[in-house]
mmCIF file of C-alpha atoms and ligand atoms in Angstrom:
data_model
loop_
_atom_site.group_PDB
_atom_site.id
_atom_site.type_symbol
_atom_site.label_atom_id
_atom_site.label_comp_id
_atom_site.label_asym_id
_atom_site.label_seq_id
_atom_site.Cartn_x
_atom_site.Cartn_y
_atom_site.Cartn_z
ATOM 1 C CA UNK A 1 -8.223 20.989 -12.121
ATOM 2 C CA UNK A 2 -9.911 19.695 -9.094
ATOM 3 C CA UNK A 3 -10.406 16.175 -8.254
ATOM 4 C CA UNK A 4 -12.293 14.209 -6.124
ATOM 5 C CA UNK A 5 -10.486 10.622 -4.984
ATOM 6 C CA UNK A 6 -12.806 7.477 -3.588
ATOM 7 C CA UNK A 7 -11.133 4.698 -2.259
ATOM 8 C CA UNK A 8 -12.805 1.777 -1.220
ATOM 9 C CA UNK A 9 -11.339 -1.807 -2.058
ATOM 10 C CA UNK A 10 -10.541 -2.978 1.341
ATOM 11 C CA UNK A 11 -11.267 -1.669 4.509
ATOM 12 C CA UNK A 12 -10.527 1.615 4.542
ATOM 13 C CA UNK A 13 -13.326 4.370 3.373
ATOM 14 C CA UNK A 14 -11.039 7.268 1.855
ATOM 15 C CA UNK A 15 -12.450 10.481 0.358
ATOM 16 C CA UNK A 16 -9.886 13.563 -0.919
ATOM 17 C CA UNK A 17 -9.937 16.455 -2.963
ATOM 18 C CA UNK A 18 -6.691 17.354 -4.960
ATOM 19 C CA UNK A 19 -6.049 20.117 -6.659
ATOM 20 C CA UNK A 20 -3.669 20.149 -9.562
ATOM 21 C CA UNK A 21 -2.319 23.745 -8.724
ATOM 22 C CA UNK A 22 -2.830 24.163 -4.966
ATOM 23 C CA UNK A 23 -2.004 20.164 -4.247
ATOM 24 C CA UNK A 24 -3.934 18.001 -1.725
ATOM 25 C CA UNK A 25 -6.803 20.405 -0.160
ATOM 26 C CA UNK A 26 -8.324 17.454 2.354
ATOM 27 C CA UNK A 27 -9.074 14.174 3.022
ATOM 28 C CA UNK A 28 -10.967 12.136 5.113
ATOM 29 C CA UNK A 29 -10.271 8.477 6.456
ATOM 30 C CA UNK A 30 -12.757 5.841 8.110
ATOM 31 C CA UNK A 31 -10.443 3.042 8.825
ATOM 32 C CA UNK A 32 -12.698 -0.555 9.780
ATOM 33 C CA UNK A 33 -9.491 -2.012 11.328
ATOM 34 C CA UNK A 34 -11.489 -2.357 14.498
ATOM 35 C CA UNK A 35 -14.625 -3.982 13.077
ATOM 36 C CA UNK A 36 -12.595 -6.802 11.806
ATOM 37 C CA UNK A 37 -10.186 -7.717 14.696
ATOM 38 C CA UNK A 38 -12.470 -10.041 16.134
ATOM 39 C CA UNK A 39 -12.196 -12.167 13.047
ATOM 40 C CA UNK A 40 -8.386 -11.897 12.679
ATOM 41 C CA UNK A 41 -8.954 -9.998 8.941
ATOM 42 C CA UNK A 42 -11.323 -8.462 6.716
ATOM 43 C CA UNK A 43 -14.780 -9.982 6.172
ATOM 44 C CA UNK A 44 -15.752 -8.778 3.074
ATOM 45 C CA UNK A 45 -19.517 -8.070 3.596
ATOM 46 C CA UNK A 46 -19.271 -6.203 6.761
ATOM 47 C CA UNK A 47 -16.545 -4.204 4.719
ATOM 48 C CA UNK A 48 -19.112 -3.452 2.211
ATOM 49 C CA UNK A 49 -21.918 -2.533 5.023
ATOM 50 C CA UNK A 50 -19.433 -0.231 6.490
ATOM 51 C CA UNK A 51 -18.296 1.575 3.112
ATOM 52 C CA UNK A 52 -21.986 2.679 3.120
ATOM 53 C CA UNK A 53 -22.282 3.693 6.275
ATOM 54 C CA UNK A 54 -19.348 5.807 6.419
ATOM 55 C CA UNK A 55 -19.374 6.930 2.870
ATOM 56 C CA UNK A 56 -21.732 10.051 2.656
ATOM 57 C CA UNK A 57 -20.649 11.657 5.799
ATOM 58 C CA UNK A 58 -16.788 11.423 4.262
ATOM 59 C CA UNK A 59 -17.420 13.041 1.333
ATOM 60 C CA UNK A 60 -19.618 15.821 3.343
ATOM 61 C CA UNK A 61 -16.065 16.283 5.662
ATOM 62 C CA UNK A 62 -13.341 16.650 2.838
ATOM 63 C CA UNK A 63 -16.182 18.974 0.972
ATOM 64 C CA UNK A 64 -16.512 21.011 4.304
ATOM 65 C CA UNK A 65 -12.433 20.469 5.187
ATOM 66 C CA UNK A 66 -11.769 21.916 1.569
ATOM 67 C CA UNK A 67 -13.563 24.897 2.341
ATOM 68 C CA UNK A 68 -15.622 23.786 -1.378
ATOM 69 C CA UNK A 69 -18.933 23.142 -2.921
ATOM 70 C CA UNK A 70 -19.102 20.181 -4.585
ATOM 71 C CA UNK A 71 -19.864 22.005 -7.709
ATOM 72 C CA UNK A 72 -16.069 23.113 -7.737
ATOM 73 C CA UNK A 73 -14.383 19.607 -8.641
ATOM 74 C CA UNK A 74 -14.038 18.865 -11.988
ATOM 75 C CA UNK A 75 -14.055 15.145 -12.149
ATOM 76 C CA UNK A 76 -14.270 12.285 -10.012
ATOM 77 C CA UNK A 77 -11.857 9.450 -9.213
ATOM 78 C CA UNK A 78 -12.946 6.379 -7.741
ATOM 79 C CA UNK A 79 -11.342 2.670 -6.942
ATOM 80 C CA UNK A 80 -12.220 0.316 -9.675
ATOM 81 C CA UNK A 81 -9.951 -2.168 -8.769
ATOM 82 C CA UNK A 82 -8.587 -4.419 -7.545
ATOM 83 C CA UNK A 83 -10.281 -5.394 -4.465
ATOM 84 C CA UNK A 84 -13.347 -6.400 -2.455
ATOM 85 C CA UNK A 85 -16.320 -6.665 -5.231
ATOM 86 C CA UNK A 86 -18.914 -5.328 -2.670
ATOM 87 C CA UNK A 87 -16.498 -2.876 -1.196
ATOM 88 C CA UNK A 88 -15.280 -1.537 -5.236
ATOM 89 C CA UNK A 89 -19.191 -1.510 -5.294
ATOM 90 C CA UNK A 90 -19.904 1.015 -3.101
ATOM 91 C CA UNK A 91 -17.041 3.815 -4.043
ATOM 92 C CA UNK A 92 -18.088 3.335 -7.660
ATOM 93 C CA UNK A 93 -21.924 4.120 -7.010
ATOM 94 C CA UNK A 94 -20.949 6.918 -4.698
ATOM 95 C CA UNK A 95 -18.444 8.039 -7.880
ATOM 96 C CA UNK A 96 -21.152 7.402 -10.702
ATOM 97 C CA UNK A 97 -24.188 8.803 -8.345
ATOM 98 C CA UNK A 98 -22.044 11.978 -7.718
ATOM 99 C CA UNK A 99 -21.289 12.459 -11.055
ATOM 100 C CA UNK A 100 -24.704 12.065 -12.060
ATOM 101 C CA UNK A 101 -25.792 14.619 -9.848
ATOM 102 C CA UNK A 102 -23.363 17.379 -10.772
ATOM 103 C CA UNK A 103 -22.738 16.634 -13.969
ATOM 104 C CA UNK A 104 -18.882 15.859 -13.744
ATOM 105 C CA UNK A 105 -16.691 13.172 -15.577
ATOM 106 C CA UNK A 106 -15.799 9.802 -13.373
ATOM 107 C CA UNK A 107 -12.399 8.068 -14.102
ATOM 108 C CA UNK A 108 -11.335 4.371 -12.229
ATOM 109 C CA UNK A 109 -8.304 4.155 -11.375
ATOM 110 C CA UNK A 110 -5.840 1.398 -10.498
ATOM 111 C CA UNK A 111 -5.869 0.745 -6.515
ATOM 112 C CA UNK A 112 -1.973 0.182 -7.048
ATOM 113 C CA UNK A 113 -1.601 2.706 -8.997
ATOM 114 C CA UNK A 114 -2.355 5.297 -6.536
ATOM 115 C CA UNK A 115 0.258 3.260 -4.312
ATOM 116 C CA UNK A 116 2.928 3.819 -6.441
ATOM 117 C CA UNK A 117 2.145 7.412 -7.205
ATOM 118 C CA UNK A 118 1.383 8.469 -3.296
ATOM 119 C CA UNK A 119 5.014 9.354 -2.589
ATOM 120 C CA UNK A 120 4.823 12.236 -5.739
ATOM 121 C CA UNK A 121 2.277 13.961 -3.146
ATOM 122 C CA UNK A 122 4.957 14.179 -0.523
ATOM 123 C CA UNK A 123 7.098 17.632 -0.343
ATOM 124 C CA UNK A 124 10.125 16.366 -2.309
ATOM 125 C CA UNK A 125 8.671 14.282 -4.527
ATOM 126 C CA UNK A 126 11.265 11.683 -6.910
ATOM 127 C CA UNK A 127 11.228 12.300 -10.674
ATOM 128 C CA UNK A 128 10.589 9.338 -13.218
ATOM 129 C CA UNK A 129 11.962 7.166 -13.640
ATOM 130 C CA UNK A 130 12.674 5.246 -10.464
ATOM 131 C CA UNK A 131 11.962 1.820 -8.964
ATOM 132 C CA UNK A 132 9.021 0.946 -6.889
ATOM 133 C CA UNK A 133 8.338 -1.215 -4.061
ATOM 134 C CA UNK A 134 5.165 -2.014 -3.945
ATOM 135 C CA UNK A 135 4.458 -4.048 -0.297
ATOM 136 C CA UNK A 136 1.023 -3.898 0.987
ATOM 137 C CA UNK A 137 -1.931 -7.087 2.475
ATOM 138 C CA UNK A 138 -1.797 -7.692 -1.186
ATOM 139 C CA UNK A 139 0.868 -7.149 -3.183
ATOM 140 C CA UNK A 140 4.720 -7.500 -3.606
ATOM 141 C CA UNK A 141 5.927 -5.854 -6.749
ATOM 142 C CA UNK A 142 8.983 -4.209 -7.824
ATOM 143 C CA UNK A 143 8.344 -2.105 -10.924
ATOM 144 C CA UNK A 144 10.395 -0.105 -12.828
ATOM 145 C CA UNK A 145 8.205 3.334 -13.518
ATOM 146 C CA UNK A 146 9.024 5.330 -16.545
ATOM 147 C CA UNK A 147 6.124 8.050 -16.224
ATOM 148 C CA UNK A 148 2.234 7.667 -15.360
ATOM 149 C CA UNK A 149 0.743 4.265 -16.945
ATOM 150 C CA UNK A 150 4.370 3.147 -18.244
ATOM 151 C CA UNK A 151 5.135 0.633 -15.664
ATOM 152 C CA UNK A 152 7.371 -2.706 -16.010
ATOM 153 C CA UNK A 153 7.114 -5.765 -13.581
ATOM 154 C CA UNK A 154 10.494 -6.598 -12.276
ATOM 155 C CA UNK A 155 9.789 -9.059 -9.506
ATOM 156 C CA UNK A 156 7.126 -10.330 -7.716
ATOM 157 C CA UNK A 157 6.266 -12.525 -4.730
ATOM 158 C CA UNK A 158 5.087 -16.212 -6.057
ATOM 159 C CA UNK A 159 2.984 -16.896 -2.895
ATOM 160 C CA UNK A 160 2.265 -14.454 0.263
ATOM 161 C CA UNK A 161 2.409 -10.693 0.182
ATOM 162 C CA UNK A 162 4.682 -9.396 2.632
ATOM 163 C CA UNK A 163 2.178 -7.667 4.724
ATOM 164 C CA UNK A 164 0.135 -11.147 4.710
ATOM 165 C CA UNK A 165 3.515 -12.664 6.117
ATOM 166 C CA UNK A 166 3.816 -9.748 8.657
ATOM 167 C CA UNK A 167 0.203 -10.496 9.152
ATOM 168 C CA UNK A 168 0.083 -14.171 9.736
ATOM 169 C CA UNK A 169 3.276 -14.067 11.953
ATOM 170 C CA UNK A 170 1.918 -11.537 14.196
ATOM 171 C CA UNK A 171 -0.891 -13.771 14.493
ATOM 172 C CA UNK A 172 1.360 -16.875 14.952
ATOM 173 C CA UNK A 173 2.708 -14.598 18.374
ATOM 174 C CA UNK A 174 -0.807 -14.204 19.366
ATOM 175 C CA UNK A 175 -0.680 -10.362 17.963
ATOM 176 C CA UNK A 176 -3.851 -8.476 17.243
ATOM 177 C CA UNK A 177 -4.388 -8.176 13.421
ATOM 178 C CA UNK A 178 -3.560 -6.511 11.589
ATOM 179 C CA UNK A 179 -0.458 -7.459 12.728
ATOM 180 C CA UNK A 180 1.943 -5.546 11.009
ATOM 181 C CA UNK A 181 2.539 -2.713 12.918
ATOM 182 C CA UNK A 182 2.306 -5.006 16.492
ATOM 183 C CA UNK A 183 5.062 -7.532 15.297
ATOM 184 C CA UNK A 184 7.148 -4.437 14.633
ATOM 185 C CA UNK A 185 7.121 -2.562 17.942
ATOM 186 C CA UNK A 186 7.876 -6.404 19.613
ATOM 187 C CA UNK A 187 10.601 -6.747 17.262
ATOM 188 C CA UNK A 188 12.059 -3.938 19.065
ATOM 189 C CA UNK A 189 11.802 -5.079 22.173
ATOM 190 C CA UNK A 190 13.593 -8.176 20.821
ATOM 191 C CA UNK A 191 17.476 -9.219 20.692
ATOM 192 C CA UNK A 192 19.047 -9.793 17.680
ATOM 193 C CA UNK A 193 20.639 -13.389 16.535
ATOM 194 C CA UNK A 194 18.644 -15.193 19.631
ATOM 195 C CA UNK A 195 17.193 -17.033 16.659
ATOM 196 C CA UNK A 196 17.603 -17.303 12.839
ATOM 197 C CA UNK A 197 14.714 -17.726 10.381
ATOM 198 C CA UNK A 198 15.450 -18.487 6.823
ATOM 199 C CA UNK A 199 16.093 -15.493 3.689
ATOM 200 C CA UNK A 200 13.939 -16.743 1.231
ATOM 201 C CA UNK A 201 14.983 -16.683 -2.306
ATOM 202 C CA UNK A 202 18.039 -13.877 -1.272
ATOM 203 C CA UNK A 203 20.217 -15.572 -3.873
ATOM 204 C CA UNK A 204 17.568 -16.695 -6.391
ATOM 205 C CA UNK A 205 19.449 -14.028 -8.725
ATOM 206 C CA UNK A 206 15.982 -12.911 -9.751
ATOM 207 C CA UNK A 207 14.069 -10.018 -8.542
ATOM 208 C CA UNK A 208 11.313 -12.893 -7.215
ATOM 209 C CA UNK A 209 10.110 -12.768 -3.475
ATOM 210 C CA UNK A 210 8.623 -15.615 -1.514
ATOM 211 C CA UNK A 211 7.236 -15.698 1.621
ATOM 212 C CA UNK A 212 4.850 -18.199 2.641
ATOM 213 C CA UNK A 213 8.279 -20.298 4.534
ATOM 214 C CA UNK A 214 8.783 -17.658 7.131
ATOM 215 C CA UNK A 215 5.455 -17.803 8.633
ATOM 216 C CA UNK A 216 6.176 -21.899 8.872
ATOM 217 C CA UNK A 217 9.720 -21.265 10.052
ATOM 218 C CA UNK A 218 7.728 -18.789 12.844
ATOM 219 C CA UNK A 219 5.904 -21.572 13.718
ATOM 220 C CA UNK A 220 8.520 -24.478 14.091
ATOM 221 C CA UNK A 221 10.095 -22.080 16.000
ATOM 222 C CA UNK A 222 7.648 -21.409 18.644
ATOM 223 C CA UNK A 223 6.704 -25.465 18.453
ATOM 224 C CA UNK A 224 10.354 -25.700 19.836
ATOM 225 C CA UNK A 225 10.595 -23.598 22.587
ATOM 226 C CA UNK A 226 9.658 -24.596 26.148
ATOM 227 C CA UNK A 227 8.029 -21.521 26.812
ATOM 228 C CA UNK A 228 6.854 -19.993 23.816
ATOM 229 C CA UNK A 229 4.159 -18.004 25.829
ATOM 230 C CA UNK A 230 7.321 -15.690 27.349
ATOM 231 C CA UNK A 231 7.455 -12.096 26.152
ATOM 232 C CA UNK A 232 11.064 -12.372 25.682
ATOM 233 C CA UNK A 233 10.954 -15.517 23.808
ATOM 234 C CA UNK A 234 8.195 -13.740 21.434
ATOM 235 C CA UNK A 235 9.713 -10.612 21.062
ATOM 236 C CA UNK A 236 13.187 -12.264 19.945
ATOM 237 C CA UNK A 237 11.526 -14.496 17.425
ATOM 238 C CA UNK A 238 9.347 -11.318 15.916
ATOM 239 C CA UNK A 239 13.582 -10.035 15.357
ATOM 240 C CA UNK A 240 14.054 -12.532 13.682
ATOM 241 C CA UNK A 241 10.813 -12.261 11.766
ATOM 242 C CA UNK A 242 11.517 -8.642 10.841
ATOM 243 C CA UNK A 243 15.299 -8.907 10.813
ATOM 244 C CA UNK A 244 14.559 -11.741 7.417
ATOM 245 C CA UNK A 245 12.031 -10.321 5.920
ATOM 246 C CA UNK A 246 13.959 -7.137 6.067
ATOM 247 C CA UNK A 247 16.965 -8.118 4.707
ATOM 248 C CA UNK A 248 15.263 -9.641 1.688
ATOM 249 C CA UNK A 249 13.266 -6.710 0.903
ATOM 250 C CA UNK A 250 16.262 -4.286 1.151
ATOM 251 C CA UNK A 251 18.506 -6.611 -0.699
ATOM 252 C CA UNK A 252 16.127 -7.409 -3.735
ATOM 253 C CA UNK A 253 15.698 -2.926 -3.873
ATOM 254 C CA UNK A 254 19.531 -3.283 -4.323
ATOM 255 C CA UNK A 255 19.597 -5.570 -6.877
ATOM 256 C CA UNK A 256 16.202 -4.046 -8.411
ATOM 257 C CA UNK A 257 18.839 -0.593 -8.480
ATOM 258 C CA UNK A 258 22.120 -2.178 -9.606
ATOM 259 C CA UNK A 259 19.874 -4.152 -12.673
ATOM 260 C CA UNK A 260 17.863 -1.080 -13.777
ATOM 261 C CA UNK A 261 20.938 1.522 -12.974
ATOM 262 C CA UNK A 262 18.211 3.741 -11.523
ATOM 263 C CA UNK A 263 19.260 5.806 -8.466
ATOM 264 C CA UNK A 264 15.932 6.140 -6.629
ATOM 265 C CA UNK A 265 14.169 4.193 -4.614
ATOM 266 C CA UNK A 266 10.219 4.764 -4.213
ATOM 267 C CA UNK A 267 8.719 2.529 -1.817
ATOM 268 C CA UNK A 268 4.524 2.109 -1.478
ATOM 269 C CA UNK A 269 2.144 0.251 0.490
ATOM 270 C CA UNK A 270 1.006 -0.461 3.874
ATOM 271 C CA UNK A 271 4.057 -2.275 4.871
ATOM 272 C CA UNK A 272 6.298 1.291 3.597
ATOM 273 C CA UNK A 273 5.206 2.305 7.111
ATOM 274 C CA UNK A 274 7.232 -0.230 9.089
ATOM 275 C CA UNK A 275 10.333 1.176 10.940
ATOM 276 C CA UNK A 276 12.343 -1.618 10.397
ATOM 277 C CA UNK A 277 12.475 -1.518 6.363
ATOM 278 C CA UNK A 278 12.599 2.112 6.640
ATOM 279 C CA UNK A 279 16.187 2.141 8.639
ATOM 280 C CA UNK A 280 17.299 -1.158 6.322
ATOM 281 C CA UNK A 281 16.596 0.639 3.108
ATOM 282 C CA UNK A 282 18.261 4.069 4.300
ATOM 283 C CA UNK A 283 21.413 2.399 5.153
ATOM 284 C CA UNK A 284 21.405 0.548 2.047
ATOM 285 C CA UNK A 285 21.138 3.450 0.141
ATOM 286 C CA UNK A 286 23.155 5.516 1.926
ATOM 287 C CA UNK A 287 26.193 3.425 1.474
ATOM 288 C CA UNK A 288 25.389 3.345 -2.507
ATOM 289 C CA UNK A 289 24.393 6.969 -2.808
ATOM 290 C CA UNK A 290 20.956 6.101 -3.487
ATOM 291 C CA UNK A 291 17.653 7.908 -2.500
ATOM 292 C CA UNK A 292 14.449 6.476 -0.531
ATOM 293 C CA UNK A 293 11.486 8.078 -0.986
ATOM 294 C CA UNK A 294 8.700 7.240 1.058
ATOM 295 C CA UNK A 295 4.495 8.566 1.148
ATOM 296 C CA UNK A 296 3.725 10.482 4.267
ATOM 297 C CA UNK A 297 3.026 8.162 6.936
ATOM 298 C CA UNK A 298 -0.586 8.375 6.669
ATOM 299 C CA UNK A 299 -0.630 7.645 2.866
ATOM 300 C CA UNK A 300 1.231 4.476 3.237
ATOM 301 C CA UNK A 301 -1.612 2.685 3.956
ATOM 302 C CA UNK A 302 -5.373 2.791 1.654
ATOM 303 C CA UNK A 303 -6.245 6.445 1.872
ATOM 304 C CA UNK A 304 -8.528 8.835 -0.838
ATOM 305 C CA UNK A 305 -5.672 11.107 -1.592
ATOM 306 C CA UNK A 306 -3.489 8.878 -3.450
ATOM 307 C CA UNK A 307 -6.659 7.799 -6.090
ATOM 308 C CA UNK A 308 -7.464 11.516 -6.454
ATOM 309 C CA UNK A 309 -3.803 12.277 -7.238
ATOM 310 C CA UNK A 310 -3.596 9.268 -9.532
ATOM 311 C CA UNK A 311 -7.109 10.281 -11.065
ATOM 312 C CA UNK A 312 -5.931 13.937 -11.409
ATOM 313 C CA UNK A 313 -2.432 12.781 -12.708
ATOM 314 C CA UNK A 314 -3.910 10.628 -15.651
ATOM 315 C CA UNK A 315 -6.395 13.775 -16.843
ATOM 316 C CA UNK A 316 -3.486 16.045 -16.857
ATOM 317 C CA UNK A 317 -2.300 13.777 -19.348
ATOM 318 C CA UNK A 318 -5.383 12.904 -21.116
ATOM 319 C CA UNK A 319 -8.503 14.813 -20.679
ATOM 320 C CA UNK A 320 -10.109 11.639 -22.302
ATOM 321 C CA UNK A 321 -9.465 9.638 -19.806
ATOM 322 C CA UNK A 322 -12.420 10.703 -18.176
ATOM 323 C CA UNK A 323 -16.090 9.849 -19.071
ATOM 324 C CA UNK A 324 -19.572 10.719 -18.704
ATOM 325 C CA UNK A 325 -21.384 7.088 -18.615
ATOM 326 C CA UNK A 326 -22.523 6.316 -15.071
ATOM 327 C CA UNK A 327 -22.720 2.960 -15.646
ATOM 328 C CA UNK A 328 -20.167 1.541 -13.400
ATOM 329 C CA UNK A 329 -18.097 -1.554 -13.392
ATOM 330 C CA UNK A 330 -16.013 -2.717 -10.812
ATOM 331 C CA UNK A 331 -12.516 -4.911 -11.639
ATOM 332 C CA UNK A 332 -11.801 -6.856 -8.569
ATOM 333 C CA UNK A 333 -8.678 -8.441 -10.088
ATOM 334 C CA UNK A 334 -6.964 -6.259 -12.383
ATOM 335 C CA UNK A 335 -3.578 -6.901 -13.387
ATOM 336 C CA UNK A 336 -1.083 -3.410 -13.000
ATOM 337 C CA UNK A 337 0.690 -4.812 -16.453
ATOM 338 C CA UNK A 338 -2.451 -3.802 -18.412
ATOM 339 C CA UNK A 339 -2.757 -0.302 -17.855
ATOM 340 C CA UNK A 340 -0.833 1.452 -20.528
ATOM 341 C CA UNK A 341 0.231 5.329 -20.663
ATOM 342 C CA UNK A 342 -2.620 7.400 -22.831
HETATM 343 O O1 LIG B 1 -1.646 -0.953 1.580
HETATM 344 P P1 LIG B 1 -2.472 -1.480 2.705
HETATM 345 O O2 LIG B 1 -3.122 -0.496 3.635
HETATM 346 O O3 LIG B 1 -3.645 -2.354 2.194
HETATM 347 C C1 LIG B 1 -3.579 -3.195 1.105
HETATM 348 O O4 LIG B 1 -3.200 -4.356 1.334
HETATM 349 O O5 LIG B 1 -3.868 -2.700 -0.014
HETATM 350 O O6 LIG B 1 -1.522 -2.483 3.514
HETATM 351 C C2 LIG B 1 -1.955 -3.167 4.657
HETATM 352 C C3 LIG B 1 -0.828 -4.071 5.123
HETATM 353 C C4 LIG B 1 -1.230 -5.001 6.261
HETATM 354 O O7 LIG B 1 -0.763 -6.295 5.962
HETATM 355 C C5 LIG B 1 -0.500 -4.410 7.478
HETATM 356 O O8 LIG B 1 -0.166 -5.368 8.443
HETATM 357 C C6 LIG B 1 0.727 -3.844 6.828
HETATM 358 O O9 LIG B 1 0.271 -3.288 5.612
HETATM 359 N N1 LIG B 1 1.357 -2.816 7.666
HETATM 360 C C7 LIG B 1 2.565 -2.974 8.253
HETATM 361 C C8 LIG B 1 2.801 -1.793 9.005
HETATM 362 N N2 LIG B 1 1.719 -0.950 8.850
HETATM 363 C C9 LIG B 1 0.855 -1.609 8.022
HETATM 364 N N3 LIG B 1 3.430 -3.983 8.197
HETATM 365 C C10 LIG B 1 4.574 -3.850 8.897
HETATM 366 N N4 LIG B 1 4.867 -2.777 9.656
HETATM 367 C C11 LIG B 1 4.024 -1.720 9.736
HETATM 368 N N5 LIG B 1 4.333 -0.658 10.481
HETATM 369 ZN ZN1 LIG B 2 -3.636 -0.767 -0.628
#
């Protein structure tokens, strides 16, 4: 079975075509992350604007990459939520005007779903059922994930997404946004135990995250130093940034471990890519015998291949799944919880 992914709840236009025997035969990425800068994050209509312009071309690319007409998928996955309204809008016409045309089934899928699943596309994929950490702009989840659709909510931040907290801090430090990946690399220019931010919630007992204090502690840390502008200064309080946020993450993936006396680790979402969490979680689990697996780089973040997959994994299941009204609606918030296995 050949599927064709859509992805386009935030700002990243993402068009693949997976095949269920051969595995992931292209994909094409239009990221805006440049369009939004200026604004220090995503503005949701000139996300929208841009998921049309870039749209059509994409899908012409991973058509042309796959070496296929577009006669050859079999069905069509798109983003149905959650995300952007305007920006859902515009994969699911693409999805439902597609399928029109050819005469193929459309399925939505969960944006987080794909997350979760986007390590199973990597070459040594885990087997179910493992724990997920789900940290992206969005989200902060750890689920427990029996097979596709079967997943259970273990913890969950109760105010800012830890991506949002990488996010503000780096823009607390004057980073570019998004600030992720720029608070990192500082980080590593920075020296550890220069200063101490708080560990939110580390001995809460629960699986609960909470990050919204760090970004303040950021700040009342800057507010105190003399010369807050110095590069040293910043880079040693983005340690201390990532060296807290860090250690709660990895600590709570113990705990997640220990409580659901699962052995594997799957961790999703843009925030996956960071260096930091990477090293903190492999040391973690190599002292418990545990294993990390991670998406390919590139997957980490919103990406077309990891909503065909998820499409193409829920048909294998259920051919039903798939329908052939093009009548589209789009679910901008959509809890994970209700999605169910069939
Ligand atoms: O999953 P994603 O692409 O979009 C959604 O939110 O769905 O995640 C984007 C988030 C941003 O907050 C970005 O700053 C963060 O992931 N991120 C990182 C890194 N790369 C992306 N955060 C820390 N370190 C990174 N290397
Ligand atoms: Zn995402």
């Amino acid at each position: 079975m050949i599927v064709l992914g859509i992805e386009s709840s935030c700002d990243e236009t993402g068009i693949a075509i997976y095949d269920t025997e051969k595995g992931l035969l292209s994909h094409a990425l239009y990221s805006q992350i440049a369009l939004h800068a200026e604004y220090g994050g995503v503005v949701p209509e000139l996300a929208s604007r841009d998921h049309i312009r870039r749209i059509v071309p994409l899908v012409e690319q991973a058509f042309e990459k796959a070496g296929l007409k577009p006669d050859a998928i079999d069905a069509i996955a798109y983003t149905q939520g959650p995300g952007l309204a305007g920006a859902l809008l515009v994969g699911s016409s693409m999805a439902a005007s597609l399928g029109m045309a050819l005469g193929k089934p459309l399925i939505g899928v969960h944006h987080l779903e794909g997350h979760l699943l986007s390590p199973l596309l990597a070459k040594n994929p885990p087997v179910f059922p493992f724990v997920a950490l789900l940290v992206s702009g969005g989200h902060t989840q750890l689920m427990r994930v029996d097979e596709v659709g079967r997943y259970e909510l273990l913890g969950e931040t109760l105010d800012d997404a830890a991506g949002e907290a990488f996010d503000k801090s780096a823009k607390l430090l004057g980073l570019a946004y998004p600030g992720g990946p720029e608070i990192s690399r500082l980080a590593e220019r920075g020296r550890p135990d220069v200063f101490h931010l708080p560990r939110p919630m580390l001995h809460s007992g629960d699986l609960n995250f909470s990050f919204s204090g760090l970004k303040t502690a950021v700040l009342t840390t800057l507010k105190k130093e003399v010369h807050p502008e110095d590069d040293q200064v910043r880079a040693d309080i983005a340690r201390a940034f990532v060296d807290a946020i860090v250690d709660v993450l990895a600590a709570k993936c113990a705990q997640a471990l220990r409580q659901t006396k699962l052995r594997q680790l799957v961790v999703a979402g843009g925030v996956g890519a960071n260096r930091q969490l990477r090293a903190a979680l492999d040391n973690m689990a190599a002292r418990r015998r545990y294993r990390v697996f991670y998406p390919e780089l590139e997957f980490c973040t919103d990406n077309g291949a990891m909503i065909a997959f998820a499409g193409a994994m829920r048909l294998l299941r259920n051919p039903d799944a798939a329908h052939m009204g093009y009548g589209f609606t789009v679910k901008p918030r959509w809890p994970l919880e209700e999605l169910t296995a069939a």
